[in-house]
Short mmCIF file of C-alpha atoms and ligand atoms in Angstrom, two decimals:
data_model
loop_
_atom_site.label_atom_id
_atom_site.label_comp_id
_atom_site.label_asym_id
_atom_site.label_seq_id
_atom_site.Cartn_x
_atom_site.Cartn_y
_atom_site.Cartn_z
CA MET Q 1 4.38 26.86 28.63
CA THR Q 2 3.93 23.54 27.69
CA ALA Q 3 6.53 21.46 24.79
CA ARG Q 4 4.41 21.63 21.69
CA PRO Q 5 3.66 18.17 19.91
CA LEU Q 6 5.24 16.38 16.88
CA ALA Q 7 1.43 15.48 15.49
CA VAL Q 8 0.83 13.02 12.59
CA VAL Q 9 -2.11 13.29 10.49
CA GLY Q 10 -3.38 9.90 9.74
CA ALA Q 11 -3.73 7.19 12.20
CA SER Q 12 -2.85 4.14 9.17
CA ALA Q 13 0.18 2.37 8.03
CA ALA Q 14 2.22 5.37 7.48
CA GLY Q 15 1.02 7.54 10.58
CA LEU Q 16 1.75 4.70 12.68
CA ALA Q 17 5.29 4.05 11.08
CA ALA Q 18 6.21 7.74 11.81
CA ALA Q 19 4.66 7.87 14.99
CA GLU Q 20 7.07 4.68 15.67
CA THR Q 21 10.03 6.28 14.45
CA ALA Q 22 9.78 9.31 16.16
CA ARG Q 23 9.65 7.42 19.49
CA ARG Q 24 12.00 5.20 18.53
CA SER Q 25 14.65 7.93 17.38
CA GLY Q 26 14.31 9.80 20.61
CA TRP Q 27 11.53 12.01 20.70
CA THR Q 28 10.32 12.30 23.82
CA GLY Q 29 7.92 14.98 24.35
CA PRO Q 30 3.73 15.24 23.32
CA LEU Q 31 3.15 12.82 20.44
CA THR Q 32 -0.31 13.41 18.59
CA LEU Q 33 -1.65 10.77 16.21
CA ILE Q 34 -5.15 11.77 14.60
CA GLY Q 35 -7.00 9.77 12.45
CA ASP Q 36 -10.32 10.38 11.40
CA GLU Q 37 -11.62 6.23 11.45
CA PRO Q 38 -12.50 5.37 14.94
CA HIS Q 39 -10.70 1.88 14.95
CA LEU Q 40 -7.82 1.80 16.33
CA PRO Q 41 -4.92 1.72 12.97
CA TYR Q 42 -5.54 -1.11 10.73
CA ASP Q 43 -3.88 -2.86 7.90
CA ARG Q 44 -5.75 -2.49 3.84
CA PRO Q 45 -4.41 -5.34 1.98
CA PRO Q 46 -6.61 -7.76 3.82
CA LEU Q 47 -9.58 -6.16 3.40
CA SER Q 48 -9.78 -7.48 -0.26
CA LYS Q 49 -8.50 -11.06 0.66
CA GLN Q 50 -8.65 -12.46 3.90
CA LEU Q 51 -10.99 -10.30 5.59
CA LEU Q 52 -13.62 -10.19 2.23
CA HIS Q 53 -13.05 -13.98 1.96
CA GLY Q 54 -14.22 -14.42 5.55
CA THR Q 55 -11.21 -16.55 6.58
CA TRP Q 56 -9.93 -13.32 9.05
CA GLU Q 57 -12.14 -10.77 11.53
CA SER Q 58 -11.37 -8.05 11.78
CA GLU Q 59 -9.24 -8.04 15.09
CA ARG Q 60 -6.66 -9.37 13.00
CA LEU Q 61 -6.25 -6.37 10.83
CA LEU Q 62 -5.07 -4.16 13.59
CA LEU Q 63 -1.73 -3.13 13.17
CA ARG Q 64 -0.67 -3.01 17.22
CA THR Q 65 -3.19 -3.95 19.78
CA ALA Q 66 -3.99 -1.00 22.51
CA ASP Q 67 -1.59 -2.82 24.49
CA GLN Q 68 1.84 -2.32 22.06
CA LEU Q 69 0.29 1.45 21.42
CA ALA Q 70 1.05 2.10 25.11
CA PRO Q 71 4.83 2.46 25.50
CA LEU Q 72 4.67 4.84 22.60
CA ASP Q 73 2.76 7.20 25.41
CA LEU Q 74 0.43 8.81 22.61
CA ASP Q 75 -2.33 11.00 22.30
CA LEU Q 76 -4.12 9.33 20.05
CA ARG Q 77 -7.10 11.56 18.68
CA LEU Q 78 -9.50 8.38 17.08
CA GLY Q 79 -12.83 9.10 15.25
CA THR Q 80 -11.38 12.98 14.56
CA ARG Q 81 -10.64 14.86 11.27
CA ALA Q 82 -7.90 17.25 10.67
CA THR Q 83 -9.26 20.16 8.69
CA ALA Q 84 -6.80 22.32 8.10
CA LEU Q 85 -2.70 23.34 8.15
CA ASP Q 86 -1.52 26.40 8.93
CA ALA Q 87 2.31 26.15 7.66
CA ALA Q 88 3.78 29.05 8.91
CA THR Q 89 2.98 28.01 12.31
CA ARG Q 90 2.77 24.39 11.90
CA THR Q 91 -1.26 24.85 13.38
CA LEU Q 92 -3.47 22.34 12.91
CA THR Q 93 -6.94 22.69 13.18
CA LEU Q 94 -9.28 19.86 14.38
CA ASP Q 95 -12.93 19.09 13.04
CA ASP Q 96 -14.23 19.13 17.67
CA GLY Q 97 -12.88 22.95 16.99
CA ALA Q 98 -9.40 22.41 18.49
CA ARG Q 99 -5.93 24.07 17.54
CA LEU Q 100 -3.04 22.16 17.78
CA ALA Q 101 -0.15 24.44 18.08
CA CYS Q 102 2.92 21.48 17.00
CA ALA Q 103 6.77 21.70 16.72
CA GLY Q 104 6.25 19.46 13.37
CA ILE Q 105 3.73 17.62 11.66
CA VAL Q 106 3.46 13.95 9.11
CA VAL Q 107 0.52 14.85 7.17
CA ALA Q 108 0.00 10.54 6.39
CA THR Q 109 -3.88 10.80 5.10
CA GLY Q 110 -3.82 8.24 2.13
CA VAL Q 111 -6.54 8.24 -0.44
CA THR Q 112 -10.16 7.83 -1.03
CA ALA Q 113 -12.10 6.19 -2.73
CA ARG Q 114 -13.64 7.89 -5.75
CA THR Q 115 -17.25 7.26 -6.94
CA LEU Q 116 -19.18 7.88 -9.05
CA PRO Q 117 -22.89 10.43 -9.92
CA GLY Q 118 -25.89 8.45 -8.58
CA ALA Q 119 -23.79 5.99 -6.62
CA ASP Q 120 -24.71 7.71 -3.06
CA ALA Q 121 -28.38 7.32 -4.25
CA LEU Q 122 -28.20 3.51 -4.56
CA ASP Q 123 -28.23 1.02 -2.15
CA GLY Q 124 -25.70 -1.19 -3.29
CA VAL Q 125 -23.31 0.43 -4.74
CA LEU Q 126 -20.02 0.01 -2.71
CA THR Q 127 -16.59 1.01 -2.31
CA LEU Q 128 -13.49 -0.24 -0.77
CA ARG Q 129 -10.93 1.59 0.91
CA THR Q 130 -11.97 1.09 4.84
CA LEU Q 131 -12.48 -1.97 7.34
CA ASP Q 132 -16.05 -0.53 6.97
CA ASP Q 133 -16.20 -1.06 3.75
CA ALA Q 134 -14.92 -3.76 3.59
CA VAL Q 135 -17.26 -5.25 6.44
CA ALA Q 136 -20.28 -4.55 4.59
CA LEU Q 137 -19.14 -5.38 1.59
CA ARG Q 138 -18.67 -9.02 3.28
CA ALA Q 139 -22.29 -9.12 4.40
CA ARG Q 140 -23.24 -8.71 1.25
CA LEU Q 141 -21.87 -10.98 0.13
CA ALA Q 142 -22.83 -13.88 3.01
CA GLY Q 143 -25.36 -16.27 1.63
CA ALA Q 144 -24.54 -17.90 -1.76
CA GLY Q 145 -25.45 -16.72 -5.76
CA HIS Q 146 -25.05 -13.39 -5.41
CA ARG Q 147 -24.26 -11.48 -8.48
CA LEU Q 148 -21.84 -8.97 -8.59
CA ALA Q 149 -20.48 -6.40 -10.77
CA VAL Q 150 -17.00 -5.04 -10.40
CA VAL Q 151 -16.17 -1.86 -12.06
CA GLY Q 152 -12.73 -1.63 -12.89
CA ASN Q 153 -10.10 -4.10 -13.40
CA GLY Q 154 -7.58 -2.39 -11.47
CA VAL Q 155 -5.34 -4.20 -8.73
CA LEU Q 156 -8.36 -3.83 -6.16
CA GLY Q 157 -11.70 -4.79 -8.99
CA CYS Q 158 -9.13 -7.98 -9.90
CA GLU Q 159 -8.23 -9.20 -5.68
CA ALA Q 160 -12.61 -8.43 -4.97
CA ALA Q 161 -13.54 -10.73 -8.41
CA ALA Q 162 -11.07 -13.52 -7.06
CA VAL Q 163 -12.27 -13.74 -3.93
CA ALA Q 164 -16.06 -13.54 -4.78
CA ARG Q 165 -15.24 -16.43 -7.34
CA GLU Q 166 -13.58 -18.24 -4.57
CA LEU Q 167 -16.80 -17.90 -2.84
CA GLY Q 168 -19.19 -18.77 -5.31
CA HIS Q 169 -20.85 -16.09 -6.76
CA GLU Q 170 -21.62 -14.63 -10.29
CA VAL Q 171 -19.18 -11.61 -11.27
CA THR Q 172 -18.90 -9.93 -13.51
CA LEU Q 173 -15.20 -7.88 -13.66
CA ILE Q 174 -15.36 -4.84 -15.62
CA GLY Q 175 -12.93 -2.65 -17.02
CA ARG Q 176 -11.24 0.34 -19.99
CA ASP Q 177 -8.85 -1.51 -20.11
CA ALA Q 178 -9.08 -4.95 -22.10
CA PHE Q 179 -6.93 -6.45 -19.68
CA PRO Q 180 -6.90 -6.46 -16.09
CA MET Q 181 -4.47 -4.43 -14.13
CA ALA Q 182 -2.44 -3.31 -17.79
CA ARG Q 183 -2.03 0.05 -16.99
CA ALA Q 184 0.35 -1.18 -13.88
CA VAL Q 185 1.79 -4.04 -15.58
CA GLY Q 186 1.39 -4.23 -18.93
CA PRO Q 187 -0.89 -5.92 -21.42
CA GLU Q 188 1.36 -9.23 -21.63
CA VAL Q 189 1.22 -9.91 -17.46
CA GLY Q 190 -2.58 -8.54 -18.19
CA MET Q 191 -3.56 -11.32 -20.30
CA LEU Q 192 -2.17 -13.80 -18.10
CA LEU Q 193 -4.64 -12.75 -15.15
CA ALA Q 194 -7.38 -12.54 -17.76
CA GLU Q 195 -7.16 -16.15 -18.60
CA GLU Q 196 -6.91 -16.87 -14.80
CA HIS Q 197 -9.95 -15.09 -13.78
CA ARG Q 198 -11.86 -16.04 -16.79
CA THR Q 199 -10.62 -19.72 -15.83
CA ARG Q 200 -12.67 -19.51 -12.56
CA GLY Q 201 -15.61 -18.33 -14.56
CA VAL Q 202 -15.21 -14.44 -13.95
CA HIS Q 203 -17.08 -12.70 -17.20
CA LEU Q 204 -14.74 -10.11 -18.54
CA LEU Q 205 -16.35 -7.13 -19.83
CA THR Q 206 -14.12 -4.21 -21.86
CA GLY Q 207 -16.18 -0.77 -21.35
CA ASP Q 208 -17.63 2.30 -19.38
CA VAL Q 209 -19.81 2.63 -17.34
CA ALA Q 210 -23.17 5.35 -18.38
CA ASP Q 211 -25.61 5.00 -15.40
CA PHE Q 212 -27.03 2.57 -12.83
CA LEU Q 213 -29.68 0.02 -12.84
CA THR Q 214 -31.94 0.27 -10.41
CA GLY Q 215 -33.25 -2.81 -8.63
CA PRO Q 216 -36.78 -4.17 -8.33
CA VAL Q 217 -36.96 -2.33 -5.18
CA PRO Q 218 -36.82 1.13 -5.63
CA GLY Q 219 -33.36 2.91 -4.21
CA THR Q 220 -31.79 -0.30 -4.99
CA THR Q 221 -28.92 -1.60 -7.94
CA GLY Q 222 -29.90 -3.34 -10.22
CA GLY Q 223 -26.49 -3.42 -11.97
CA VAL Q 224 -25.05 -1.48 -14.52
CA ARG Q 225 -25.77 0.05 -18.19
CA LEU Q 226 -22.45 0.84 -20.24
CA THR Q 227 -21.82 3.32 -23.13
CA ASP Q 228 -22.29 1.14 -25.59
CA GLY Q 229 -25.84 -0.14 -24.44
CA THR Q 230 -24.47 -3.59 -22.97
CA GLU Q 231 -26.49 -4.21 -19.17
CA VAL Q 232 -24.57 -5.83 -16.61
CA PRO Q 233 -27.47 -7.23 -13.99
CA ALA Q 234 -26.46 -7.03 -10.81
CA ASP Q 235 -27.37 -7.30 -7.31
CA THR Q 236 -24.10 -5.08 -5.58
CA VAL Q 237 -21.80 -3.28 -8.02
CA LEU Q 238 -18.50 -2.27 -6.55
CA LEU Q 239 -16.53 0.58 -7.64
CA ALA Q 240 -13.06 0.35 -7.61
CA ILE Q 241 -11.87 2.86 -9.74
CA GLY Q 242 -9.03 4.15 -8.08
CA SER Q 243 -8.34 6.99 -5.69
CA ASP Q 244 -8.13 10.22 -4.62
CA PRO Q 245 -5.28 11.34 -2.22
CA ALA Q 246 -6.88 12.91 0.83
CA VAL Q 247 -5.31 16.77 0.28
CA ASP Q 248 -8.76 18.98 0.55
CA TRP Q 249 -8.43 19.33 4.13
CA LEU Q 250 -4.97 21.32 2.86
CA ARG Q 251 -6.34 23.78 0.41
CA GLY Q 252 -6.44 26.15 2.15
CA GLU Q 253 -2.75 26.30 2.42
CA PRO Q 254 -1.23 28.37 -0.53
CA ALA Q 255 2.24 27.47 0.75
CA LEU Q 256 1.22 23.72 -0.17
CA ASP Q 257 1.70 22.61 -3.44
CA THR Q 258 -1.54 19.79 -3.26
CA THR Q 259 -1.47 18.76 -6.98
CA ASP Q 260 -2.26 15.01 -7.37
CA GLY Q 261 -0.69 14.39 -3.49
CA LEU Q 262 0.88 16.62 -1.13
CA ARG Q 263 4.16 18.28 -2.78
CA CYS Q 264 7.27 16.94 -1.32
CA ASP Q 265 11.47 17.30 -1.85
CA ALA Q 266 13.52 14.47 -1.85
CA TYR Q 267 13.19 14.40 1.86
CA CYS Q 268 9.63 14.07 2.07
CA ALA Q 269 9.00 17.43 3.22
CA ALA Q 270 6.42 19.88 1.74
CA ALA Q 271 7.31 22.66 3.92
CA PRO Q 272 9.45 23.63 6.94
CA GLY Q 273 8.78 21.34 9.84
CA ILE Q 274 6.22 19.85 7.61
CA TYR Q 275 6.37 15.83 5.63
CA ALA Q 276 4.54 13.92 4.67
CA ALA Q 277 4.20 9.89 4.15
CA GLY Q 278 2.97 7.17 2.29
CA ASP Q 279 -0.37 7.04 -0.43
CA VAL Q 280 -0.78 10.69 -0.16
CA ALA Q 281 2.85 12.05 -0.61
CA ARG Q 282 4.47 12.95 -4.11
CA TRP Q 283 7.91 13.10 -3.52
CA ASP Q 284 11.01 13.70 -5.99
CA HIS Q 285 12.64 10.12 -6.04
CA PRO Q 286 16.56 10.84 -5.61
CA LEU Q 287 16.92 7.93 -8.80
CA HIS Q 288 14.08 8.50 -10.89
CA GLY Q 289 14.60 12.05 -11.34
CA VAL Q 290 10.53 12.06 -11.75
CA PRO Q 291 8.21 13.07 -8.86
CA LEU Q 292 6.25 9.77 -7.63
CA ARG Q 293 3.74 8.65 -5.55
CA PHE Q 294 2.94 4.92 -4.63
CA GLU Q 295 -0.59 3.51 -3.30
CA HIS Q 296 1.02 0.23 -2.19
CA ARG Q 297 1.50 -0.87 1.09
CA MET Q 298 5.20 -1.38 1.83
CA ASN Q 299 5.81 2.45 0.77
CA ALA Q 300 4.00 3.86 3.97
CA THR Q 301 5.91 1.94 6.30
CA GLU Q 302 9.20 2.58 4.60
CA GLN Q 303 8.41 6.66 4.06
CA GLY Q 304 6.68 6.77 7.44
CA MET Q 305 9.75 6.11 8.89
CA ALA Q 306 12.03 7.88 6.74
CA ALA Q 307 9.38 11.36 7.51
CA ALA Q 308 9.67 10.83 10.45
CA ARG Q 309 13.43 10.86 10.54
CA ASN Q 310 14.13 14.20 8.81
CA LEU Q 311 11.39 15.72 11.03
CA LEU Q 312 13.19 15.16 14.06
CA ALA Q 313 16.53 15.84 11.76
CA GLU Q 314 15.64 19.10 10.91
CA LEU Q 315 14.02 20.27 14.52
CA ALA Q 316 17.05 19.23 15.89
CA ALA Q 317 19.54 21.32 13.74
CA GLU Q 318 16.57 23.87 14.39
CA THR Q 319 16.75 24.12 18.01
CA ALA Q 320 20.05 22.27 18.94
CA PRO Q 321 22.59 22.20 16.16
CA GLY Q 322 25.37 20.39 16.99
CA PRO Q 323 28.40 17.80 15.89
CA ASP Q 324 25.87 15.10 17.29
CA THR Q 325 23.09 16.45 15.01
CA PRO Q 326 21.57 13.31 12.63
CA GLU Q 327 21.43 14.73 8.88
CA ARG Q 328 18.47 14.25 7.00
CA ARG Q 329 18.52 11.63 4.25
CA PRO Q 330 16.51 11.70 0.95
CA PHE Q 331 14.05 9.19 0.60
CA ALA Q 332 15.21 6.27 -2.14
CA PRO Q 333 13.54 3.19 -1.51
CA VAL Q 334 12.62 0.06 -4.50
CA PRO Q 335 9.28 0.54 -4.53
CA TYR Q 336 7.44 -2.98 -3.83
CA PHE Q 337 4.11 -3.92 -4.05
CA TRP Q 338 2.22 -7.16 -4.35
CA SER Q 339 -1.20 -8.69 -5.21
CA ASP Q 340 -2.66 -12.22 -4.71
CA GLN Q 341 -5.44 -13.29 -6.79
CA TYR Q 342 -6.67 -17.05 -6.16
CA GLY Q 343 -3.45 -18.60 -6.22
CA ILE Q 344 -1.38 -16.41 -7.60
CA LYS Q 345 1.28 -13.68 -5.91
CA LEU Q 346 2.38 -10.94 -8.07
CA GLN Q 347 5.32 -8.96 -6.94
CA ALA Q 348 7.20 -6.25 -8.24
CA TYR Q 349 9.56 -4.18 -7.82
CA GLY Q 350 10.32 -0.36 -9.07
CA LEU Q 351 8.52 1.49 -11.41
CA THR Q 352 6.32 -0.99 -13.68
CA ALA Q 353 3.81 1.38 -15.01
CA ASP Q 354 4.01 4.23 -17.58
CA ALA Q 355 6.45 1.60 -19.27
CA ASP Q 356 8.11 2.99 -22.67
CA ARG Q 357 8.99 -0.98 -23.72
CA THR Q 358 8.06 -4.60 -21.30
CA GLU Q 359 9.57 -7.87 -21.96
CA THR Q 360 7.73 -10.78 -20.38
CA THR Q 361 8.50 -14.39 -20.34
CA VAL Q 362 5.84 -16.31 -20.03
CA LEU Q 363 7.98 -19.12 -18.19
CA ASP Q 364 4.70 -22.10 -17.17
CA ARG Q 365 1.24 -20.47 -18.69
CA ALA Q 366 -0.87 -23.29 -17.00
CA ALA Q 367 0.81 -22.32 -13.67
CA ARG Q 368 0.90 -18.40 -14.77
CA SER Q 369 4.19 -18.02 -13.63
CA ALA Q 370 5.94 -14.92 -15.01
CA VAL Q 371 8.73 -12.45 -15.31
CA ALA Q 372 8.66 -9.06 -16.74
CA LEU Q 373 10.86 -6.25 -17.10
CA TYR Q 374 9.54 -2.67 -17.35
CA GLY Q 375 11.58 0.27 -18.91
CA ARG Q 376 11.50 3.43 -20.08
CA ASP Q 377 14.31 6.20 -21.60
CA GLY Q 378 16.46 2.97 -22.61
CA ALA Q 379 16.50 2.24 -19.12
CA ALA Q 380 15.23 -0.83 -17.14
CA THR Q 381 13.07 0.69 -14.07
CA GLY Q 382 11.40 -2.10 -12.72
CA VAL Q 383 10.50 -6.31 -12.80
CA LEU Q 384 7.42 -8.28 -11.86
CA ALA Q 385 7.73 -11.72 -10.75
CA ALA Q 386 4.01 -13.84 -10.45
CA GLY Q 387 5.13 -17.72 -9.42
CA LEU Q 388 9.03 -17.67 -8.89
CA PRO Q 389 11.41 -18.65 -5.09
CA PRO Q 390 11.91 -15.78 -3.18
CA ARG Q 391 15.33 -16.46 -3.78
CA GLN Q 392 14.65 -15.32 -7.47
CA VAL Q 393 12.83 -12.81 -7.01
CA ARG Q 394 14.66 -10.81 -4.75
CA ALA Q 395 17.68 -11.30 -7.36
CA LEU Q 396 15.75 -9.76 -9.53
CA ARG Q 397 14.99 -6.99 -7.01
CA ALA Q 398 18.42 -6.16 -6.80
CA VAL Q 399 18.46 -5.67 -11.02
CA VAL Q 400 15.94 -2.98 -10.76
CA ALA Q 401 17.73 -0.98 -7.30
CA THR Q 402 19.05 1.28 -9.77
CA PRO Q 403 17.99 1.96 -13.07
CA GLN Q 404 19.77 0.42 -15.56
CA PRO Q 405 20.74 0.06 -19.05
CA TRP Q 406 18.17 -1.78 -20.82
CA GLU Q 407 20.83 -4.67 -22.05
CA GLU Q 408 22.34 -5.23 -18.78
CA ALA Q 409 19.04 -5.73 -17.09
CA ARG Q 410 17.91 -8.54 -19.42
CA ALA Q 411 21.00 -9.74 -19.08
CA ARG Q 412 20.92 -10.26 -15.58
CA ALA Q 413 17.72 -10.71 -15.14
CA ARG Q 414 18.27 -13.97 -17.69
CA ALA Q 415 20.54 -15.18 -15.77
CA VAL Q 416 18.43 -14.94 -12.09
CA LEU Q 417 15.94 -16.98 -14.34
CA ALA Q 418 18.86 -19.40 -16.32
CA PRO Q 419 18.81 -22.77 -14.39
CA ALA Q 420 21.77 -23.17 -12.00
CA MET K 1 15.98 -10.54 22.64
CA LYS K 2 13.37 -13.42 21.63
CA ILE K 3 11.83 -13.16 18.66
CA THR K 4 8.80 -14.90 17.55
CA VAL K 5 6.90 -14.88 13.83
CA ALA K 6 3.22 -15.21 12.95
CA ALA K 7 4.00 -17.09 9.92
CA ASP K 8 0.34 -17.94 9.01
CA ALA K 9 -0.16 -14.38 8.47
CA CYS K 10 3.13 -13.45 6.36
CA CYS K 11 2.47 -12.00 3.24
CA GLY K 12 6.07 -12.89 1.49
CA ALA K 13 7.44 -9.39 1.04
CA GLY K 14 10.95 -10.90 1.37
CA GLN K 15 11.64 -7.50 3.90
CA CYS K 16 12.72 -9.23 6.77
CA VAL K 17 15.21 -11.09 4.52
CA LEU K 18 16.89 -8.29 2.36
CA THR K 19 17.17 -6.46 6.13
CA ALA K 20 18.39 -8.95 8.52
CA PRO K 21 19.59 -12.32 6.39
CA GLU K 22 21.38 -13.71 9.23
CA VAL K 23 18.12 -13.95 11.18
CA PHE K 24 15.26 -14.24 8.76
CA ASP K 25 14.93 -17.02 5.68
CA GLN K 26 11.41 -17.86 3.14
CA ARG K 27 10.36 -20.69 2.30
CA ASP K 28 10.76 -21.89 -1.40
CA GLU K 29 7.32 -22.75 -2.16
CA ASP K 30 5.26 -19.89 -0.87
CA GLY K 31 7.97 -17.34 0.09
CA THR K 32 6.53 -17.93 3.99
CA VAL K 33 8.94 -16.03 6.28
CA VAL K 34 11.48 -18.61 8.29
CA LEU K 35 13.05 -17.92 11.45
CA LEU K 36 16.42 -18.97 11.37
CA ASP K 37 17.42 -17.47 14.32
CA GLY K 38 14.90 -16.88 17.25
CA THR K 39 17.62 -15.17 19.88
CA PRO K 40 19.97 -13.26 17.38
CA PRO K 41 23.58 -11.67 18.91
CA ALA K 42 22.92 -8.16 20.13
CA GLU K 43 24.89 -6.54 17.05
CA ARG K 44 21.85 -7.80 14.95
CA HIS K 45 19.47 -6.24 17.05
CA ASP K 46 19.53 -2.98 15.10
CA ALA K 47 18.74 -4.70 11.87
CA VAL K 48 16.10 -7.25 13.34
CA ARG K 49 14.07 -4.45 15.11
CA GLU K 50 14.19 -2.46 10.81
CA ALA K 51 13.24 -5.95 10.28
CA ALA K 52 10.52 -6.22 12.61
CA ALA K 53 9.01 -2.31 11.83
CA LEU K 54 9.53 -2.92 7.98
CA CYS K 55 7.14 -5.80 7.60
CA PRO K 56 4.16 -4.72 5.94
CA ALA K 57 2.16 -7.39 7.59
CA GLY K 58 3.14 -6.92 11.09
CA VAL K 59 4.56 -10.71 12.10
CA ILE K 60 7.75 -10.23 13.56
CA GLU K 61 7.04 -9.81 17.25
CA LEU K 62 10.69 -8.52 19.71
CA HIS K 63 10.12 -9.90 22.84
CA ALA K 64 12.86 -8.05 25.42
C1 LIG W 1 -8.31 -2.78 -0.07
C2 LIG W 1 -7.22 -2.64 -0.18
C3 LIG W 1 -6.02 -4.09 -0.58
C4 LIG W 1 -4.51 -3.45 -0.99
N1 LIG W 1 -4.33 -4.20 -1.09
C5 LIG W 1 -2.43 -4.07 -0.92
C6 LIG W 1 -1.23 -4.57 -1.49
O1 LIG W 1 -2.06 -6.03 -1.59
N2 LIG W 1 -0.52 -4.87 -1.57
C7 LIG W 1 -0.01 -3.16 -1.71
O2 LIG W 1 1.37 -3.12 -1.80
N3 LIG W 1 -0.58 -2.53 -1.15
C8 LIG W 1 -1.87 -2.93 -0.90
N4 LIG W 1 -2.89 -1.81 -0.83
C9 LIG W 1 -3.04 0.07 -0.75
C10 LIG W 1 -1.97 -0.32 0.75
O3 LIG W 1 -2.87 -0.41 2.25
C11 LIG W 1 -2.26 1.28 1.04
O4 LIG W 1 -0.52 1.66 0.04
C12 LIG W 1 -1.64 2.10 2.61
O5 LIG W 1 -2.44 1.73 3.19
C13 LIG W 1 -1.41 3.30 2.82
O6 LIG W 1 -1.19 3.71 3.58
P1 LIG W 1 -1.41 4.86 4.23
O7 LIG W 1 -1.49 5.20 5.79
O8 LIG W 1 -0.54 5.85 3.47
O9 LIG W 1 -2.71 5.85 4.19
P2 LIG W 1 -4.64 5.25 4.62
O10 LIG W 1 -4.28 3.53 4.67
O11 LIG W 1 -5.09 4.93 3.39
O12 LIG W 1 -4.22 6.15 5.61
C14 LIG W 1 -5.11 7.13 6.13
C15 LIG W 1 -6.00 7.90 6.85
O13 LIG W 1 -6.00 8.64 7.05
C16 LIG W 1 -7.15 9.24 7.27
N5 LIG W 1 -7.94 10.94 6.98
C17 LIG W 1 -7.80 11.18 5.72
N6 LIG W 1 -7.78 12.68 6.18
C18 LIG W 1 -7.77 12.86 7.48
C19 LIG W 1 -7.68 14.25 8.16
N7 LIG W 1 -7.97 15.51 7.48
N8 LIG W 1 -8.44 13.97 9.35
C20 LIG W 1 -7.81 13.09 10.00
N9 LIG W 1 -7.20 11.61 9.49
C21 LIG W 1 -7.29 11.76 7.90
C22 LIG W 1 -8.12 8.62 6.80
O14 LIG W 1 -9.04 7.91 6.99
C23 LIG W 1 -7.33 7.08 7.00
O15 LIG W 1 -7.41 5.87 8.14
C24 LIG W 1 -4.58 -2.09 -0.81
C25 LIG W 1 -5.43 -0.73 -0.36
C26 LIG W 1 -6.74 -1.68 0.23
C27 LIG W 1 -7.59 -0.37 0.15
#
């Protein structure tokens, strides 16, 4: 009998990190990486930044070149979709009909962009999640004087709007929340972002899309109509209205909880021998006491590494338990995300969304530099910095690395900001 | 071990400095990576490997 492979489903940031870590941690058996996109693993954050802007070409986004992947000795199956998982036998079904009985599985299938009814039927209504999406959007923004309507003023919509403005297009940014990114970072930071977008010439609208307008050519978009009747004429509509975890393929397996992501324990385990990582994984963060799921680039790598290590530890304990068997470790990262809009870099650590308390200090309104502290149930849980030197940003990270009483965190954050 | 960094693709996350502070730093102006020690001693290799693996922009390259 040939050795069963370790299989990773999803060939992007989290999946690649899991595969590399498995090899680095001593997995010498077959290692299968399955991804439904045709491309080698590539990086997504530049899609709405350098790629859209035209400063980087697609090749620059590859996470590893073919040469760098070679030593991993991967059974790399690109353009291949996993369609089912049987947890008890750790068996994957693939869309080419193959059935793969595995030693262990890491699920890293990420999320897919949400869309609106009627969008598919219209040329010029796009989403932005994949390289192909970004290349298509960039092609539409070639040339000058294009009218772009961005639906959704979360981080993705804000970044795309910023780049399109920098390219000289007419941009309308439409959101349900009055201020950009308000849900993620609170209204005060959102207001600062709104000022910057407005200064740069973006039209900001608050509202909800009712339907699409049709363009002069049948089957093409002419923009959107909001529920209050406002019409936003546009040549291209970008839907940036969030995403859904890619768990449809797991729904047939009753042993797995796929409510808003694949539910895992503190070790990133969803079932014996089945782990998850990245945007798709909802796990028990040991410090925060609630199941969390992040759509952040850093988490994808960190969790991919943690999931692979824990899976190998579990397999070692199953097959040859001994004094040297590595222990599984709870995955307890300090969450991190960043966003680049125009010259502004936002960086946030910990939990910033769903805060019941926020204190924002604008350090320099014109320069858009600010610090915000976020809290919940009396504890400080997150911090955001814009326009701060890296040493201060790292010191602020330390303030929220573990949740601590609000007043203490507040005093420590102030000390970080106090001039030396 | 020899380290090179593609600083022009750095996204300034600072994870390398948190992981291997003797080897990496960040520029004050924009947070871009600064390589302090391109040929670190053996006891730092594990931390450097971890930093390279964690880097969200994949700009740290290790050569044997
Ligand atoms: C435009 C854009 C900009 C971003 N900017 C930032 C940023 O500035 N900062 C930040 O922190 N984060 C950013 N992010 C988020 C970051 O890119 C994600 O957190 C990260 O890509 C998650 O990696 P992942 O491997 O978990 O999932 P994904 O990158 O979504 O990869 C999952 C892969 O699995 C594949 N797949 C899905 N289902 C199956 C199946 N059944 N079989 C086989 N393959 C499957 C998918 O096609 C995909 O290739 C951005 C995201 C986007 C889209």
